[in-house]
Coordinates of C-alpha atoms and ligand atoms in Angstrom, one line a residue:
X1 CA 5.0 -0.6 -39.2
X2 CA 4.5 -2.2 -35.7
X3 CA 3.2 -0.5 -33.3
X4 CA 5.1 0.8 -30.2
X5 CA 3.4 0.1 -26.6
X6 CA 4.5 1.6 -23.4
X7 CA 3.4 0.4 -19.6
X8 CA 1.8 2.6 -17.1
X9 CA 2.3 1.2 -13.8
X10 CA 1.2 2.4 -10.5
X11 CA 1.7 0.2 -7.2
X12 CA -0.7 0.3 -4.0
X13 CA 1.3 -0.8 -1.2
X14 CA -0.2 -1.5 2.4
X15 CA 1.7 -1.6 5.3
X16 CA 1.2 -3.1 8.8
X17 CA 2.6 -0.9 11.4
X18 CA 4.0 -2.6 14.9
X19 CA 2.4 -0.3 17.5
X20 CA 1.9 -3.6 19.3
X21 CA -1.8 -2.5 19.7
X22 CA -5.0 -2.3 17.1
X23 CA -6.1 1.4 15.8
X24 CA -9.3 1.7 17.4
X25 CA -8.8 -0.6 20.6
X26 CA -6.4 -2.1 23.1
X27 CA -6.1 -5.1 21.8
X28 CA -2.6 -6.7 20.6
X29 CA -1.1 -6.9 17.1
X30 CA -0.2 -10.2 17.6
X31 CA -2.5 -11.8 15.2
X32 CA -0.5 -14.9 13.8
X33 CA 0.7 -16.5 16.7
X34 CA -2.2 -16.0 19.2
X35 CA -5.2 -18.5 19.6
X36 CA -7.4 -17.7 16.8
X37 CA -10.3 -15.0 18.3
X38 CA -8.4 -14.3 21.3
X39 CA -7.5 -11.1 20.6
X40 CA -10.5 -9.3 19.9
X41 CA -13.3 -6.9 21.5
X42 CA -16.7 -5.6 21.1
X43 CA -14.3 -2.4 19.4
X44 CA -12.3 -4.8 16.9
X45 CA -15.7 -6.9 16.1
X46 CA -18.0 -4.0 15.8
X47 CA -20.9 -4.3 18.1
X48 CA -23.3 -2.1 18.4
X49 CA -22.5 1.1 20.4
X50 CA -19.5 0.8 20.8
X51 CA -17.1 3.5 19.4
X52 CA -13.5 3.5 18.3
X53 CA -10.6 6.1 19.2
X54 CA -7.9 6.3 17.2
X55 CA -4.4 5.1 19.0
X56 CA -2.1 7.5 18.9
X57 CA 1.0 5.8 18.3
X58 CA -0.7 4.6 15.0
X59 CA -0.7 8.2 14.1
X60 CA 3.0 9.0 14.9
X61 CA 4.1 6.0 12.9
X62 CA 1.9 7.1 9.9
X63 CA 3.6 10.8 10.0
X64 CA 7.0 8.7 9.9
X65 CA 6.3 6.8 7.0
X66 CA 4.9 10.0 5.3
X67 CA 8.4 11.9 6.0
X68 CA 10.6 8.9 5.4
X69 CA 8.8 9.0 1.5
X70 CA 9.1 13.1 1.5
X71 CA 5.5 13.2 1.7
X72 CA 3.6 16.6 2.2
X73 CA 2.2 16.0 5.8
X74 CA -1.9 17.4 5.9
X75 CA -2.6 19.4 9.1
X76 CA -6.1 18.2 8.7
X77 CA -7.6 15.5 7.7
X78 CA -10.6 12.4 8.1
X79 CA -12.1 9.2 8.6
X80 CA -13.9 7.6 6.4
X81 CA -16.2 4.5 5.6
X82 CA -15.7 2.2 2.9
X83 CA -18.9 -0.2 2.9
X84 CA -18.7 -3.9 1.7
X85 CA -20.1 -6.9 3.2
X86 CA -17.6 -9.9 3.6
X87 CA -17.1 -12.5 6.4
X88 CA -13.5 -11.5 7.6
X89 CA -15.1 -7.5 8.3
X90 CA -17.3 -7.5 11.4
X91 CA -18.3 -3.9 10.8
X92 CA -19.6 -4.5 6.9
X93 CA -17.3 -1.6 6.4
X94 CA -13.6 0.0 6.7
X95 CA -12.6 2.8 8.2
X96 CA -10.4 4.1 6.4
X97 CA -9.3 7.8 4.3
X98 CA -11.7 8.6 1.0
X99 CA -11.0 12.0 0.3
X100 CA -8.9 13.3 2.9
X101 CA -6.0 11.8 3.6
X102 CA -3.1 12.8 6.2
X103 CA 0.2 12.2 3.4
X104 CA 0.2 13.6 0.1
X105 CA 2.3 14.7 -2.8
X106 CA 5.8 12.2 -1.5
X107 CA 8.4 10.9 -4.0
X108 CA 11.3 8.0 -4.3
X109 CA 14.2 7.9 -5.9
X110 CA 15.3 4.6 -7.2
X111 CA 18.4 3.6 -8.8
X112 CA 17.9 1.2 -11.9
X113 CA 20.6 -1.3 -12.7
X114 CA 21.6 0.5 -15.7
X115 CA 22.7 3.3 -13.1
X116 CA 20.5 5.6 -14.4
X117 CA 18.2 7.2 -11.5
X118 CA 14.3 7.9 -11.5
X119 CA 11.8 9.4 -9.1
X120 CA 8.7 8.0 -8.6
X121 CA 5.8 10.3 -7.5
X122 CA 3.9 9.0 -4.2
X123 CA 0.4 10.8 -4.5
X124 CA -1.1 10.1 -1.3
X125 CA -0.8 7.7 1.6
X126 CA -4.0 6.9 4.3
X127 CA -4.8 5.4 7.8
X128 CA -6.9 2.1 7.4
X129 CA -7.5 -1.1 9.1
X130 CA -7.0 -4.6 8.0
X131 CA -9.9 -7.2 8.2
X132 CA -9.5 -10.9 9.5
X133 CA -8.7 -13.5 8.1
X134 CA -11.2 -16.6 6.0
X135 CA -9.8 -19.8 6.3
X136 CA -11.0 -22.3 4.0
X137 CA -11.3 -26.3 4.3
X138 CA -12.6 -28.3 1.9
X139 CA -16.4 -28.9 3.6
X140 CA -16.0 -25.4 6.3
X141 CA -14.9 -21.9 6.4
X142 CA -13.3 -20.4 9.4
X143 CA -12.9 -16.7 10.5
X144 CA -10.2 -15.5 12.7
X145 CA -10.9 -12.0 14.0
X146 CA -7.4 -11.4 15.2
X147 CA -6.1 -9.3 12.4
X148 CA -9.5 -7.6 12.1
X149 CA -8.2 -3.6 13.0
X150 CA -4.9 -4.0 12.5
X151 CA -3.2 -0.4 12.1
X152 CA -2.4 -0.6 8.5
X153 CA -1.2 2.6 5.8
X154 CA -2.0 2.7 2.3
X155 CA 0.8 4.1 0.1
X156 CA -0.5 4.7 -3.6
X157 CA 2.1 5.9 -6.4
X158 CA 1.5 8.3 -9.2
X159 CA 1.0 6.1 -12.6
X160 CA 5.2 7.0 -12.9
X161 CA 6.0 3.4 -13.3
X162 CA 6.9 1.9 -16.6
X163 CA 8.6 -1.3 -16.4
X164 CA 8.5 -4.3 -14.0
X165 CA 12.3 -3.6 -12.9
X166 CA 11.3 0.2 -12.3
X167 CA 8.5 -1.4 -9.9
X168 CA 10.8 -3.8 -8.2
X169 CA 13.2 -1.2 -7.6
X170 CA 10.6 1.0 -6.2
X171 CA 9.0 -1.6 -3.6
X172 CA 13.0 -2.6 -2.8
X173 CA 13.6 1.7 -2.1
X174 CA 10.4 1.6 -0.5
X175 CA 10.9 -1.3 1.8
X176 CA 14.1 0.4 2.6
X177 CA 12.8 3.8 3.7
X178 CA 10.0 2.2 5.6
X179 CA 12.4 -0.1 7.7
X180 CA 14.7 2.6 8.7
X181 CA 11.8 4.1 10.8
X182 CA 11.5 1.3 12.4
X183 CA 7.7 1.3 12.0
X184 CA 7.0 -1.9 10.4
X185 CA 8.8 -5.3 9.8
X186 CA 8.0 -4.5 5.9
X187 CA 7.9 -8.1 4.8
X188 CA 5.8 -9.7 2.0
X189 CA 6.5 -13.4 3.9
X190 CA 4.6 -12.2 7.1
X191 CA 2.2 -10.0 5.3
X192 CA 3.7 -6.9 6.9
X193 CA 3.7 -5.5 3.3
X194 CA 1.2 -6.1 0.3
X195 CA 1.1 -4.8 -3.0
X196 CA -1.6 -4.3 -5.4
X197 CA -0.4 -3.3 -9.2
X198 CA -2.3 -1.1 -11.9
X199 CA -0.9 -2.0 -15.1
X200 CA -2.3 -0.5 -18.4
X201 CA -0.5 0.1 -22.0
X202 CA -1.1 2.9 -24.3
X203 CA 0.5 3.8 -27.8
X204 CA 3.8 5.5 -26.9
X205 CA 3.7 9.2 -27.3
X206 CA -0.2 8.6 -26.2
X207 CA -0.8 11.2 -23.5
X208 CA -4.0 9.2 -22.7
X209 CA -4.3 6.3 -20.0
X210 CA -5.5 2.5 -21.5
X211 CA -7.9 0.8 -19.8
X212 CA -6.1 -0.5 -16.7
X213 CA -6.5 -3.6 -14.6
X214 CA -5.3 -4.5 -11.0
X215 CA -3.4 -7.8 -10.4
X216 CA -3.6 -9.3 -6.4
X217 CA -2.2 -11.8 -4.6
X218 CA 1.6 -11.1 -5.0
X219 CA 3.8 -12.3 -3.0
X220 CA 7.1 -11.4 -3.8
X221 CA 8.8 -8.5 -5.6
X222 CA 9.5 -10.7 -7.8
X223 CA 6.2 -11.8 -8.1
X224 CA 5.0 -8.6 -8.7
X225 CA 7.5 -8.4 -11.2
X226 CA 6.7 -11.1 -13.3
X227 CA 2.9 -10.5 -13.1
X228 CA 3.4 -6.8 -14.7
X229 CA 5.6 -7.9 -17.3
X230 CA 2.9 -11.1 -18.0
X231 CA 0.4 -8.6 -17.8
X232 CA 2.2 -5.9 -20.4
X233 CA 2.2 -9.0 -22.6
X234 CA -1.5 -10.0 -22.3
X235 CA -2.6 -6.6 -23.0
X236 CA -0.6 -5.5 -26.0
X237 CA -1.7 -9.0 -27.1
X238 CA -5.6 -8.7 -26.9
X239 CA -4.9 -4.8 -28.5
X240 CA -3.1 -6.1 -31.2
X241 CA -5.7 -8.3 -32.5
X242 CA -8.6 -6.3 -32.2
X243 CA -9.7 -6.5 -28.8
X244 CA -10.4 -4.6 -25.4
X245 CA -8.8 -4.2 -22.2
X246 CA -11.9 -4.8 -19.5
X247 CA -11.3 -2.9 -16.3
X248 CA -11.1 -5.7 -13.6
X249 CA -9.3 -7.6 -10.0
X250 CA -7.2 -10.0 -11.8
X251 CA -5.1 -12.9 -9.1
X252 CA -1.5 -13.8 -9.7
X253 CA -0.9 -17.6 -10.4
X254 CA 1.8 -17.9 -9.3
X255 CA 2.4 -21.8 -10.3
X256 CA 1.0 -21.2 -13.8
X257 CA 3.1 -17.4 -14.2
X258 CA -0.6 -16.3 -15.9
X259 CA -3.0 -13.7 -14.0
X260 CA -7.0 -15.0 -13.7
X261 CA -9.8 -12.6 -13.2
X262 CA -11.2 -12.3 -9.6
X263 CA -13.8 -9.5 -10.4
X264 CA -14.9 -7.1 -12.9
X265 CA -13.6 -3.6 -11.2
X266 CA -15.8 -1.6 -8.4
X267 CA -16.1 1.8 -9.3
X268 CA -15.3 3.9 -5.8
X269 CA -19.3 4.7 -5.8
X270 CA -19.6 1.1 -4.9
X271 CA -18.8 1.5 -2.1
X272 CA -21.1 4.6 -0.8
X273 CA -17.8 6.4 1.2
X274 CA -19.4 8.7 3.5
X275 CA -17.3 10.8 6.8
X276 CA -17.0 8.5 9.9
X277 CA -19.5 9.5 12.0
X278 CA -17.7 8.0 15.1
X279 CA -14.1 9.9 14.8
X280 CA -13.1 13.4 15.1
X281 CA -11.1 15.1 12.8
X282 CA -7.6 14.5 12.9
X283 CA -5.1 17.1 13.3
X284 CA -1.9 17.1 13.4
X285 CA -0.3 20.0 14.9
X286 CA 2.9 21.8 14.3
X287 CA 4.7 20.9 17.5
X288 CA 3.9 16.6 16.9
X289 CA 5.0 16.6 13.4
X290 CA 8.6 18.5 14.8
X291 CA 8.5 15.8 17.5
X292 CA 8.3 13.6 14.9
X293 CA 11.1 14.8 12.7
X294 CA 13.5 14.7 15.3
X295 CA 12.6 11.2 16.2
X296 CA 13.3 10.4 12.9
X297 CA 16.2 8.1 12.3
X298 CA 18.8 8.7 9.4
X299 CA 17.6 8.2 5.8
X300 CA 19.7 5.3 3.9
X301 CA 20.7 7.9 0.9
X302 CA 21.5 10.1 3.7
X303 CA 24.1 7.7 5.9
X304 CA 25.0 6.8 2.1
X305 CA 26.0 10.3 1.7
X306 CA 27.8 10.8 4.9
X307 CA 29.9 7.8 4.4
X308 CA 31.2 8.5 0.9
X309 CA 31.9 12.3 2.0
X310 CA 33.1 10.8 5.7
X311 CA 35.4 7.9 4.9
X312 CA 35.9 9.0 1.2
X313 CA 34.6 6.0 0.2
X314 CA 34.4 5.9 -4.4
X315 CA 32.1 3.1 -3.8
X316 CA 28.7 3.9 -5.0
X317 CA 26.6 1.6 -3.5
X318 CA 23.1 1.3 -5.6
X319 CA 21.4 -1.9 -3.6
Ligands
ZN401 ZN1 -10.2 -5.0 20.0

């Protein structure tokens, strides 16, 4: 008899908020448009002595995306640095949340288009910046510091995932959520939003995870679609016929609809986290986070709700 596969999906998603300033400095958000290294300072390219504060408005924005995806919000929690050398990071490390982050423990609740529903667990979502940007040519390489300390959050699902629809319908409920706060433009065009995806297979009724890798460079939903459901394919493959699943960084070719490997996977001990030094704790205290809540704007499965009881409306509407 064949044997029966099933996917475990989880999706990393990372967010630019528009606090129209950087995380740890003054400078503006405006990356794109701006003269390439123009908006930049000894904070955002990590000179020696100088020290970063964290903006507050980065903060508030963060505790909105944490409520708008029912997310526990931490009282306390910390920095952190992830160390790596690469051109576009002027620091040779991130600051961003290991171990400690200020959103746990959130869900979603997507619709599929069978009309059945389905919650997807979101386990934990962190403060982090973004890095700048390589350009390449054919005989140089450029780097434009402008994006380096961008105010970016982190938003990592529980492994709930099992299908490449169940994933597009949870970045779609996601982007949705998001963009009601008003805290980010969300888009995958502008690079607003970026999405990672775990993908392993296991023997259904397994309890145990398979081997998983992590597929980059998607660019679409749909992209990230197809590259989980190419990706199902490849690994149920290789098992089939003897082989292994190798943890590793795979891209998305898009032209070809095939994933390539980038890296073997880095183990988090790579990277040799250790507590900023340079940051204080970060608190949040009872009296911001009701601040917060009342700022908040309403949900779309609320003003869903409200209509269909308000205007007794029978249309369900599941987009
Ligand atoms: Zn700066």
């Amino acid at each position: 008899m064949a044997r029966e596969w099933e996917a475990v999906i989880g999706l990393e998603v990372h967010c630019q908020l528009k606090t129209g300033t950087k995380v740890w400095c003054g400078c503006s958000t405006d990356y794109d448009s701006a003269e390439p290294n123009t908006h930049v300072c000894p904070i955002c390219l990590g000179h020696p002595g100088v020290l970063p504060k964290l903006n507050e408005k980065v903060l508030d924005y963060a505790i909105k995306a944490g409520l708008a995806l029912n997310c526990h919000i931490n009282e306390e929690s910390k920095f952190d640095r992830k160390n790596y050398f690469y051109p576009d990071t002027p620091k040779n490390y991130q600051i961003t949340q290991f171990d400690k982050p200020y959103a746990e423990n959130g869900y979603l609740d997507i619709k599929l288009n069978s009309g059945r529903e389905k919650r997807i667990g979101i386990t934990r979502i962190h403060i982090e910046e973004d890095a700048g940007k390589s350009i390449h040519t054919t005989n140089e390489s450029f780097v434009n510091f402008n994006r380096a300390s961008m105010p970016l959050i982190e938003i990592v699902s529980e492994p709930d995932i099992r299908t490449p629809e169940e994933a597009y319908e949870y970045l779609n409920t996601l982007k949705t959520a998001i963009k009601y706060t008003g805290i980010s433009d969300v888009s995958m065009e502008l690079g607003s939003l970026r999405c990672d995806a775990n993908v392993s297979v296991r023997e259904k009724g397994s309890e145990k995870f398979g081997t998983r890798t992590e597929t980059k460079n998607l660019n679409s939903f749909k992209a990230v679609a197809k590259a989980i459901e190419y990706e199902i394919g490849r690994q149920i493959e290789l098992l089939e016929n003897g082989g292994v699943v190798e943890q590793e960084t795979l891209l998305w070719d898009e032209a070809n609809g095939v994933t390539r490997v980038m890296r073997s996977k880095e183990e988090a001990n790579d990277y040799r986290y250790f507590p900023e030094p340079d940051l204080v704790k970060v608190i949040i205290t009872n009296e911001r986070l009701e601040r917060l809540k009342a700022e908040m704007p309403e949900s779309k499965v609320d003003k869903v709700k409200r209509f269909v009881k308000e205007y007794q409306l029978k249309i369900i509407l599941n987009k």
